[in-house]
PDB file of C-alpha atoms and ligand atoms in Angstrom:
ATOM      1  CA  MET A   1      -0.320   8.709   8.246  1.00 97.00           C
ATOM      2  CA  ASP A   2       0.946   6.806   5.390  1.00 98.00           C
ATOM      3  CA  ILE A   3       1.719   3.476   6.112  1.00 98.00           C
ATOM      4  CA  GLY A   4       3.423   0.876   3.338  1.00 98.00           C
ATOM      5  CA  ILE A   5       3.145  -2.709   4.138  1.00 98.00           C
ATOM      6  CA  VAL A   6       5.371  -5.223   2.694  1.00 98.00           C
ATOM      7  CA  GLY A   7       3.682  -8.757   2.828  1.00 98.00           C
ATOM      8  CA  ALA A   8       0.122  -9.016   2.501  1.00 98.00           C
ATOM      9  CA  GLY A   9      -0.597 -12.369   4.063  1.00 98.00           C
ATOM     10  CA  ARG A  10      -1.766 -13.161   7.665  1.00 98.00           C
ATOM     11  CA  LEU A  11      -0.053 -10.446   9.261  1.00 98.00           C
ATOM     12  CA  GLY A  12       0.208  -7.944   6.497  1.00 98.00           C
ATOM     13  CA  GLU A  13      -3.435  -7.849   5.925  1.00 98.00           C
ATOM     14  CA  THR A  14      -4.748  -7.980   9.828  1.00 98.00           C
ATOM     15  CA  LEU A  15      -2.430  -4.805  10.385  1.00 98.00           C
ATOM     16  CA  ALA A  16      -3.782  -3.213   7.374  1.00 98.00           C
ATOM     17  CA  ARG A  17      -7.114  -3.341   8.694  1.00 98.00           C
ATOM     18  CA  LEU A  18      -6.190  -2.291  11.871  1.00 98.00           C
ATOM     19  CA  PHE A  19      -4.331   0.930  10.594  1.00 98.00           C
ATOM     20  CA  VAL A  20      -7.329   1.615   8.101  1.00 98.00           C
ATOM     21  CA  ASP A  21      -9.887   1.291  11.102  1.00 97.00           C
ATOM     22  CA  ALA A  22      -7.732   3.727  13.000  1.00 96.00           C
ATOM     23  CA  GLY A  23      -7.993   6.299  10.072  1.00 97.00           C
ATOM     24  CA  HIS A  24      -4.462   5.976   8.544  1.00 98.00           C
ATOM     25  CA  GLU A  25      -3.874   5.475   4.877  1.00 98.00           C
ATOM     26  CA  VAL A  26      -2.310   2.176   3.797  1.00 98.00           C
ATOM     27  CA  MET A  27      -0.450   0.677   0.647  1.00 98.00           C
ATOM     28  CA  LEU A  28      -0.247  -3.113   0.685  1.00 98.00           C
ATOM     29  CA  SER A  29       1.953  -5.027  -1.284  1.00 98.00           C
ATOM     30  CA  ASN A  30       3.584  -8.531  -1.548  1.00 98.00           C
ATOM     31  CA  SER A  31       6.294  -9.671  -4.124  1.00 98.00           C
ATOM     32  CA  ARG A  32       4.044 -10.568  -7.310  1.00 98.00           C
ATOM     33  CA  GLY A  33       2.542  -6.756  -7.901  1.00 97.00           C
ATOM     34  CA  ALA A  34       0.011  -4.354  -7.382  1.00 98.00           C
ATOM     35  CA  TRP A  35      -2.627  -6.536  -9.252  1.00 98.00           C
ATOM     36  CA  SER A  36      -2.339  -9.243  -6.717  1.00 98.00           C
ATOM     37  CA  VAL A  37      -3.310  -7.424  -3.807  1.00 98.00           C
ATOM     38  CA  GLU A  38      -6.369  -5.479  -5.369  1.00 98.00           C
ATOM     39  CA  ASP A  39      -9.177  -7.738  -4.138  1.00 98.00           C
ATOM     40  CA  GLN A  40      -7.850  -7.196  -0.675  1.00 98.00           C
ATOM     41  CA  THR A  41      -7.516  -3.628  -0.622  1.00 98.00           C
ATOM     42  CA  ASP A  42     -10.834  -3.372  -2.380  1.00 98.00           C
ATOM     43  CA  GLU A  43     -12.206  -5.294   0.814  1.00 98.00           C
ATOM     44  CA  LEU A  44     -10.398  -2.702   3.027  1.00 98.00           C
ATOM     45  CA  GLY A  45     -11.923   0.236   1.661  1.00 97.00           C
ATOM     46  CA  ARG A  46     -10.967   3.282   0.003  1.00 97.00           C
ATOM     47  CA  HIS A  47      -7.964   4.189   2.792  1.00 98.00           C
ATOM     48  CA  ALA A  48      -6.074   1.033   1.258  1.00 98.00           C
ATOM     49  CA  HIS A  49      -4.213   1.326  -1.811  1.00 98.00           C
ATOM     50  CA  PRO A  50      -2.363  -1.748  -3.781  1.00 98.00           C
ATOM     51  CA  GLY A  51       1.187  -1.144  -4.855  1.00 98.00           C
ATOM     52  CA  ASP A  52       4.322  -3.122  -5.461  1.00 98.00           C
ATOM     53  CA  VAL A  53       6.976  -3.163  -3.148  1.00 98.00           C
ATOM     54  CA  GLU A  54       8.858  -0.441  -4.211  1.00 98.00           C
ATOM     55  CA  GLU A  55       5.521   1.809  -4.045  1.00 98.00           C
ATOM     56  CA  ALA A  56       4.755   0.663  -0.720  1.00 98.00           C
ATOM     57  CA  VAL A  57       8.016   1.809   0.712  1.00 98.00           C
ATOM     58  CA  LEU A  58       7.943   5.196  -0.798  1.00 98.00           C
ATOM     59  CA  SER A  59       4.341   5.780   0.054  1.00 98.00           C
ATOM     60  CA  GLY A  60       4.931   5.286   3.741  1.00 98.00           C
ATOM     61  CA  GLU A  61       6.308   7.158   6.498  1.00 98.00           C
ATOM     62  CA  VAL A  62       6.327   4.067   8.305  1.00 98.00           C
ATOM     63  CA  VAL A  63       6.941   0.995   6.265  1.00 98.00           C
ATOM     64  CA  VAL A  64       5.814  -2.446   8.265  1.00 98.00           C
ATOM     65  CA  LEU A  65       7.942  -5.414   7.073  1.00 98.00           C
ATOM     66  CA  ALA A  66       5.247  -8.343   7.238  1.00 98.00           C
ATOM     67  CA  LEU A  67       6.963 -10.696   5.018  1.00 98.00           C
ATOM     68  CA  PRO A  68       8.756 -13.886   5.826  1.00 98.00           C
ATOM     69  CA  PHE A  69      12.357 -13.032   7.320  1.00 98.00           C
ATOM     70  CA  ARG A  70      14.233 -15.331   5.488  1.00 97.00           C
ATOM     71  CA  ASN A  71      12.783 -13.273   2.199  1.00 98.00           C
ATOM     72  CA  ARG A  72      13.984  -9.836   3.297  1.00 96.00           C
ATOM     73  CA  GLU A  73      17.255  -9.963   1.281  1.00 93.00           C
ATOM     74  CA  SER A  74      14.959 -10.046  -1.903  1.00 95.00           C
ATOM     75  CA  LEU A  75      13.739  -6.680  -0.959  1.00 97.00           C
ATOM     76  CA  PRO A  76      14.951  -3.412  -2.621  1.00 95.00           C
ATOM     77  CA  SER A  77      18.015  -1.844  -1.783  1.00 92.00           C
ATOM     78  CA  GLY A  78      18.739   0.191   1.688  1.00 87.00           C
ATOM     79  CA  ASP A  79      18.670   3.474  -0.224  1.00 93.00           C
ATOM     80  CA  LEU A  80      14.934   3.111  -0.779  1.00 97.00           C
ATOM     81  CA  PHE A  81      14.350   2.839   2.848  1.00 97.00           C
ATOM     82  CA  ALA A  82      16.498   5.919   3.855  1.00 97.00           C
ATOM     83  CA  GLY A  83      14.860   8.309   6.131  1.00 97.00           C
ATOM     84  CA  LYS A  84      11.808   5.685   6.863  1.00 98.00           C
ATOM     85  CA  ILE A  85      10.809   4.360  10.132  1.00 98.00           C
ATOM     86  CA  VAL A  86      10.778   0.536   9.330  1.00 98.00           C
ATOM     87  CA  VAL A  87       8.672  -1.771  11.636  1.00 98.00           C
ATOM     88  CA  ASP A  88      10.085  -5.086  11.815  1.00 98.00           C
ATOM     89  CA  ALA A  89       7.419  -7.418  12.817  1.00 98.00           C
ATOM     90  CA  THR A  90       9.028 -10.698  11.427  1.00 98.00           C
ATOM     91  CA  ASN A  91      10.149 -13.457  13.218  1.00 98.00           C
ATOM     92  CA  PRO A  92      13.088 -15.749  12.116  1.00 98.00           C
ATOM     93  CA  TYR A  93      11.888 -19.072  11.106  1.00 98.00           C
ATOM     94  CA  THR A  94      12.776 -21.455   8.022  1.00 97.00           C
ATOM     95  CA  GLU A  95      10.382 -22.392   5.536  1.00 96.00           C
ATOM     96  CA  SER A  96       9.970 -25.831   7.593  1.00 97.00           C
ATOM     97  CA  GLY A  97       8.625 -23.727  10.607  1.00 97.00           C
ATOM     98  CA  GLU A  98      12.080 -24.147  12.747  1.00 97.00           C
ATOM     99  CA  VAL A  99      13.550 -21.084  14.461  1.00 97.00           C
ATOM    100  CA  MET A 100      16.631 -19.946  12.676  1.00 97.00           C
ATOM    101  CA  ASP A 101      20.040 -20.322  14.506  1.00 94.00           C
ATOM    102  CA  LEU A 102      21.082 -16.757  14.282  1.00 96.00           C
ATOM    103  CA  PRO A 103      24.179 -15.295  16.104  1.00 95.00           C
ATOM    104  CA  ARG A 104      22.879 -12.004  16.735  1.00 95.00           C
ATOM    105  CA  PRO A 105      18.919 -10.736  17.493  1.00 96.00           C
ATOM    106  CA  SER A 106      17.134 -11.005  14.357  1.00 96.00           C
ATOM    107  CA  SER A 107      16.280  -6.908  14.044  1.00 96.00           C
ATOM    108  CA  GLU A 108      20.006  -6.303  13.677  1.00 96.00           C
ATOM    109  CA  TYR A 109      19.894  -7.991  10.356  1.00 97.00           C
ATOM    110  CA  VAL A 110      17.364  -6.011   9.446  1.00 98.00           C
ATOM    111  CA  ALA A 111      18.764  -2.736  10.635  1.00 98.00           C
ATOM    112  CA  ARG A 112      22.258  -3.502   8.895  1.00 97.00           C
ATOM    113  CA  GLN A 113      20.056  -4.025   5.595  1.00 97.00           C
ATOM    114  CA  PHE A 114      18.608  -0.692   6.021  1.00 97.00           C
ATOM    115  CA  PRO A 115      21.238   1.574   7.549  1.00 95.00           C
ATOM    116  CA  GLY A 116      19.599   4.579   6.448  1.00 96.00           C
ATOM    117  CA  ALA A 117      16.248   3.676   8.113  1.00 98.00           C
ATOM    118  CA  ARG A 118      15.265   3.814  12.191  1.00 98.00           C
ATOM    119  CA  VAL A 119      14.116   0.042  12.879  1.00 98.00           C
ATOM    120  CA  VAL A 120      11.507  -0.351  15.403  1.00 98.00           C
ATOM    121  CA  LYS A 121      10.681  -4.354  16.577  1.00 98.00           C
ATOM    122  CA  ALA A 122       6.935  -4.457  16.787  1.00 98.00           C
ATOM    123  CA  PHE A 123       3.851  -6.054  16.209  1.00 98.00           C
ATOM    124  CA  ASN A 124       5.687  -9.414  15.924  1.00 98.00           C
ATOM    125  CA  THR A 125       4.934 -11.385  19.365  1.00 98.00           C
ATOM    126  CA  LEU A 126       1.269 -11.632  18.812  1.00 98.00           C
ATOM    127  CA  ASP A 127      -0.478 -13.711  16.396  1.00 98.00           C
ATOM    128  CA  TRP A 128      -2.746 -12.556  13.876  1.00 98.00           C
ATOM    129  CA  GLU A 129      -5.924 -13.555  15.295  1.00 98.00           C
ATOM    130  CA  THR A 130      -5.011 -12.013  18.890  1.00 98.00           C
ATOM    131  CA  LEU A 131      -4.139  -8.783  16.851  1.00 98.00           C
ATOM    132  CA  ARG A 132      -7.650  -8.635  14.915  1.00 98.00           C
ATOM    133  CA  ASP A 133      -9.733  -9.976  17.874  1.00 96.00           C
ATOM    134  CA  ALA A 134      -8.000  -8.236  20.569  1.00 94.00           C
ATOM    135  CA  ALA A 135      -7.990  -4.773  19.675  1.00 93.00           C
ATOM    136  CA  ASP A 136      -9.602  -2.201  21.596  1.00 88.00           C
ATOM    137  CA  PRO A 137      -9.477   0.813  20.030  1.00 82.00           C
ATOM    138  CA  THR A 138     -12.652   2.256  22.052  1.00 76.00           C
ATOM    139  CA  GLY A 139     -10.961   1.509  25.400  1.00 62.00           C
ATOM    140  CA  ASP A 140      -8.417   4.528  25.322  1.00 56.00           C
ATOM    141  CA  ASP A 141      -9.098   5.537  28.815  1.00 54.00           C
ATOM    142  CA  ARG A 142      -5.771   6.927  29.919  1.00 53.00           C
ATOM    143  CA  PRO A 143      -4.878   6.997  33.199  1.00 52.00           C
ATOM    144  CA  ASP A 144      -3.280  10.614  34.466  1.00 49.00           C
ATOM    145  CA  ASP A 145       0.198   9.765  33.668  1.00 53.00           C
ATOM    146  CA  GLY A 146      -0.954   9.330  30.124  1.00 52.00           C
ATOM    147  CA  ARG A 147      -0.518   6.237  29.477  1.00 56.00           C
ATOM    148  CA  VAL A 148      -3.018   3.789  27.757  1.00 62.00           C
ATOM    149  CA  ALA A 149      -4.774   1.570  30.059  1.00 72.00           C
ATOM    150  CA  ASP A 150      -2.919  -0.996  31.531  1.00 82.00           C
ATOM    151  CA  ASP A 151      -5.879  -3.654  30.798  1.00 87.00           C
ATOM    152  CA  ARG A 152      -5.266  -3.587  26.891  1.00 94.00           C
ATOM    153  CA  LEU A 153      -2.847  -6.109  25.691  1.00 96.00           C
ATOM    154  CA  ALA A 154       0.861  -5.275  25.488  1.00 97.00           C
ATOM    155  CA  VAL A 155       2.290  -4.767  21.741  1.00 98.00           C
ATOM    156  CA  PHE A 156       6.011  -4.628  22.592  1.00 98.00           C
ATOM    157  CA  VAL A 157       8.258  -1.914  20.939  1.00 98.00           C
ATOM    158  CA  ALA A 158      12.034  -1.612  20.677  1.00 98.00           C
ATOM    159  CA  GLY A 159      14.413   0.397  18.874  1.00 98.00           C
ATOM    160  CA  ASP A 160      17.306   2.669  19.383  1.00 98.00           C
ATOM    161  CA  TYR A 161      15.596   5.863  18.119  1.00 98.00           C
ATOM    162  CA  PRO A 162      13.373   7.211  20.588  1.00 97.00           C
ATOM    163  CA  ASN A 163      11.329   9.636  17.823  1.00 98.00           C
ATOM    164  CA  ALA A 164      10.741   6.295  15.847  1.00 98.00           C
ATOM    165  CA  ASN A 165       9.612   4.405  18.993  1.00 98.00           C
ATOM    166  CA  GLU A 166       7.386   7.080  19.974  1.00 97.00           C
ATOM    167  CA  THR A 167       5.526   7.244  16.481  1.00 98.00           C
ATOM    168  CA  VAL A 168       5.219   3.566  16.343  1.00 98.00           C
ATOM    169  CA  ALA A 169       3.955   3.465  20.128  1.00 97.00           C
ATOM    170  CA  ASP A 170       1.215   6.093  18.825  1.00 97.00           C
ATOM    171  CA  LEU A 171       0.293   3.463  16.161  1.00 98.00           C
ATOM    172  CA  VAL A 172       0.183   0.729  18.433  1.00 97.00           C
ATOM    173  CA  GLU A 173      -2.373   3.155  20.756  1.00 96.00           C
ATOM    174  CA  ASP A 174      -4.164   4.155  17.517  1.00 96.00           C
ATOM    175  CA  VAL A 175      -5.167   0.353  16.840  1.00 97.00           C
ATOM    176  CA  GLY A 176      -6.231  -0.559  20.294  1.00 96.00           C
ATOM    177  CA  PHE A 177      -3.402  -2.094  22.098  1.00 96.00           C
ATOM    178  CA  ALA A 178      -0.890  -0.440  24.813  1.00 96.00           C
ATOM    179  CA  PRO A 179       2.695  -0.181  23.664  1.00 96.00           C
ATOM    180  CA  VAL A 180       5.325  -1.391  26.100  1.00 96.00           C
ATOM    181  CA  GLU A 181       8.907  -0.400  25.146  1.00 96.00           C
ATOM    182  CA  THR A 182      11.623  -3.252  25.801  1.00 96.00           C
ATOM    183  CA  GLY A 183      14.804  -1.660  25.271  1.00 95.00           C
ATOM    184  CA  THR A 184      17.651  -0.982  22.393  1.00 97.00           C
ATOM    185  CA  LEU A 185      16.757  -2.726  19.295  1.00 97.00           C
ATOM    186  CA  ALA A 186      19.434  -5.667  20.435  1.00 96.00           C
ATOM    187  CA  GLU A 187      17.812  -5.977  23.914  1.00 95.00           C
ATOM    188  CA  GLY A 188      14.456  -5.780  22.894  1.00 96.00           C
ATOM    189  CA  SER A 189      14.585  -8.047  19.860  1.00 96.00           C
ATOM    190  CA  THR A 190      16.050 -10.559  22.059  1.00 96.00           C
ATOM    191  CA  ARG A 191      13.350 -10.517  24.240  1.00 95.00           C
ATOM    192  CA  GLN A 192      10.337 -10.134  21.677  1.00 97.00           C
ATOM    193  CA  GLU A 193      11.779 -12.937  19.335  1.00 97.00           C
ATOM    194  CA  PRO A 194      10.754 -16.560  19.011  1.00 97.00           C
ATOM    195  CA  GLY A 195      12.408 -18.207  22.310  1.00 95.00           C
ATOM    196  CA  GLY A 196      12.354 -15.145  24.037  1.00 95.00           C
ATOM    197  CA  GLU A 197      10.589 -14.149  27.382  1.00 94.00           C
ATOM    198  CA  LEU A 198       7.663 -12.324  25.413  1.00 96.00           C
ATOM    199  CA  TYR A 199       7.114 -14.111  22.378  1.00 97.00           C
ATOM    200  CA  GLY A 200       4.030 -15.598  21.886  1.00 97.00           C
ATOM    201  CA  ARG A 201       2.515 -14.654  25.443  1.00 96.00           C
ATOM    202  CA  PRO A 202      -0.497 -12.202  24.923  1.00 97.00           C
ATOM    203  CA  MET A 203      -0.390 -10.174  28.200  1.00 96.00           C
ATOM    204  CA  ALA A 204      -2.190  -7.073  29.575  1.00 95.00           C
ATOM    205  CA  ALA A 205       0.130  -3.914  29.776  1.00 94.00           C
ATOM    206  CA  GLY A 206       0.304  -3.702  33.266  1.00 92.00           C
ATOM    207  CA  ASP A 207       1.495  -7.359  33.546  1.00 93.00           C
ATOM    208  CA  ALA A 208       4.056  -6.636  31.025  1.00 94.00           C
ATOM    209  CA  ARG A 209       5.480  -3.549  32.314  1.00 92.00           C
ATOM    210  CA  LYS A 210       6.605  -5.639  35.432  1.00 89.00           C
ATOM    211  CA  ARG A 211       8.447  -7.775  33.373  1.00 86.00           C
ATOM    212  CA  ILE A 212      10.699  -5.606  31.625  1.00 83.00           C
ATOM    213  CA  PRO A 213      13.738  -4.333  33.791  1.00 68.00           C
ATOM    214  CA  ALA A 214      14.827  -1.552  31.772  1.00 54.00           C
ATOM    215  CA  GLY A 215      12.561   1.002  33.660  1.00 52.00           C
ATOM    216  CA  ARG A 216      11.629   2.442  30.421  1.00 56.00           C
ATOM    217  CA  ASN A 217       7.843   2.526  30.614  1.00 59.00           C
TER     218      ASN A 217
HETATM  219  N1  NAP B   1       0.861 -14.952  10.998  1.00 56.07           N
HETATM  220  C1  NAP B   1       1.191 -14.447  12.415  1.00 56.07           C
HETATM  221  O1  NAP B   1       0.413 -14.526  13.243  1.00 56.07           O
HETATM  222  C2  NAP B   1       2.495 -13.529  12.556  1.00 56.07           C
HETATM  223  C3  NAP B   1       2.209 -12.595  14.093  1.00 56.07           C
HETATM  224  C4  NAP B   1       3.682 -11.966  14.227  1.00 56.07           C
HETATM  225  C5  NAP B   1       4.519 -11.847  13.339  1.00 56.07           C
HETATM  226  N2  NAP B   1       4.355 -12.750  12.200  1.00 56.07           N
HETATM  227  C6  NAP B   1       5.569 -12.695  10.945  1.00 56.07           C
HETATM  228  O2  NAP B   1       5.334 -11.770   9.905  1.00 56.07           O
HETATM  229  C7  NAP B   1       5.682 -12.174   8.816  1.00 56.07           C
HETATM  230  C8  NAP B   1       4.519 -12.805   7.706  1.00 56.07           C
HETATM  231  O3  NAP B   1       3.844 -13.677   8.442  1.00 56.07           O
HETATM  232  P1  NAP B   1       2.444 -14.172   7.923  1.00 56.07           P
HETATM  233  O4  NAP B   1       1.836 -15.178   8.673  1.00 56.07           O
HETATM  234  O5  NAP B   1       1.752 -12.979   7.712  1.00 56.07           O
HETATM  235  O6  NAP B   1       3.074 -15.021   6.394  1.00 56.07           O
HETATM  236  P2  NAP B   1       2.247 -15.398   5.457  1.00 56.07           P
HETATM  237  O7  NAP B   1       0.798 -15.175   5.612  1.00 56.07           O
HETATM  238  O8  NAP B   1       2.736 -16.308   4.567  1.00 56.07           O
HETATM  239  O9  NAP B   1       1.949 -13.752   4.326  1.00 56.07           O
HETATM  240  C9  NAP B   1       3.499 -13.410   3.820  1.00 56.07           C
HETATM  241  C10 NAP B   1       3.349 -12.471   2.897  1.00 56.07           C
HETATM  242  O10 NAP B   1       4.980 -12.015   2.451  1.00 56.07           O
HETATM  243  C11 NAP B   1       4.939 -11.949   0.821  1.00 56.07           C
HETATM  244  N3  NAP B   1       5.994 -12.062   0.724  1.00 56.07           N
HETATM  245  C12 NAP B   1       6.910 -13.178   0.577  1.00 56.07           C
HETATM  246  N4  NAP B   1       8.013 -12.850   0.091  1.00 56.07           N
HETATM  247  C13 NAP B   1       8.090 -11.520  -0.274  1.00 56.07           C
HETATM  248  C14 NAP B   1       9.152 -10.656  -0.749  1.00 56.07           C
HETATM  249  N5  NAP B   1      10.337 -11.096  -1.179  1.00 56.07           N
HETATM  250  N6  NAP B   1       8.442  -9.268  -0.811  1.00 56.07           N
HETATM  251  C15 NAP B   1       7.401  -9.004  -0.757  1.00 56.07           C
HETATM  252  N7  NAP B   1       6.353  -9.479  -0.193  1.00 56.07           N
HETATM  253  C16 NAP B   1       6.594 -11.048   0.176  1.00 56.07           C
HETATM  254  C17 NAP B   1       3.640 -12.928   0.746  1.00 56.07           C
HETATM  255  O11 NAP B   1       3.218 -12.881  -0.646  1.00 56.07           O
HETATM  256  P3  NAP B   1       3.963 -13.435  -1.961  1.00 56.07           P
HETATM  257  O12 NAP B   1       4.544 -14.614  -1.767  1.00 56.07           O
HETATM  258  O13 NAP B   1       2.513 -13.332  -2.865  1.00 56.07           O
HETATM  259  O14 NAP B   1       4.849 -12.163  -2.339  1.00 56.07           O
HETATM  260  C18 NAP B   1       2.646 -12.979   1.638  1.00 56.07           C
HETATM  261  O15 NAP B   1       1.731 -12.083   1.283  1.00 56.07           O
HETATM  262  C19 NAP B   1       6.570 -13.521   9.437  1.00 56.07           C
HETATM  263  O16 NAP B   1       7.886 -12.752   9.476  1.00 56.07           O
HETATM  264  C20 NAP B   1       6.235 -13.742  10.577  1.00 56.07           C
HETATM  265  O17 NAP B   1       7.141 -14.593  11.488  1.00 56.07           O
HETATM  266  C21 NAP B   1       3.277 -13.403  11.687  1.00 56.07           C
END
């Protein structure tokens, strides 16, 4: 699958590596232009491509937001994102590292900014080092019910569009984690964002499923 990544820092580069290793085609970008991510994409190999933000968005069936939440308003207009699955991996921190005091779940702001896109909150609760080190793509030992083995770490997925959630859940499995659905975008984003019950708490999928009351998994 073609995946555009906006933000080439700790999270963006980590996800790029996981996706490339799983056989996907990635375009990595930041606010400064393609030239500035060339060293990173060279390092990632021939399935990683440098781009500017617009090119990365256009390139992807799935577009991952891996930039600071507070910078999202400088992104191109919502039209560019129409039809895309937008994975919101951001967390609402201020520049000085405090959690922003928002009246609504953070992903709702993203969904309003990109009304033609299907926004899925995912990959935001684990820190980049855990994502880098705990991925277990070889342990795809599915039980009879088709779910990924419960001892993989959970990556939480929330969204309002079942097909988009499913696509993102497949990506989570591809890169070596177990997708666990947390509800609608509003419900799940609240559980997944800083201050929520699932944020920053790595847990095996089996344990994670017991904590989600929605009965979605
Ligand atoms: N670090 C983690 O462990 C972790 C885990 C889960 C979620 N997250 C979330 O992921 C996001 C990124 O975190 P990070 O730790 O990877 O930050 P980071 O290391 O500071 O990287 C941020 C990246 O975003 C780019 N960026 C900034 N403004 C941009 C813009 N307007 N357009 C395009 N690219 C822009 C930056 O490049 P330029 O400034 O050069 O444009 C940089 O490549 C945050 O929302 C964070 O809360 C982080």
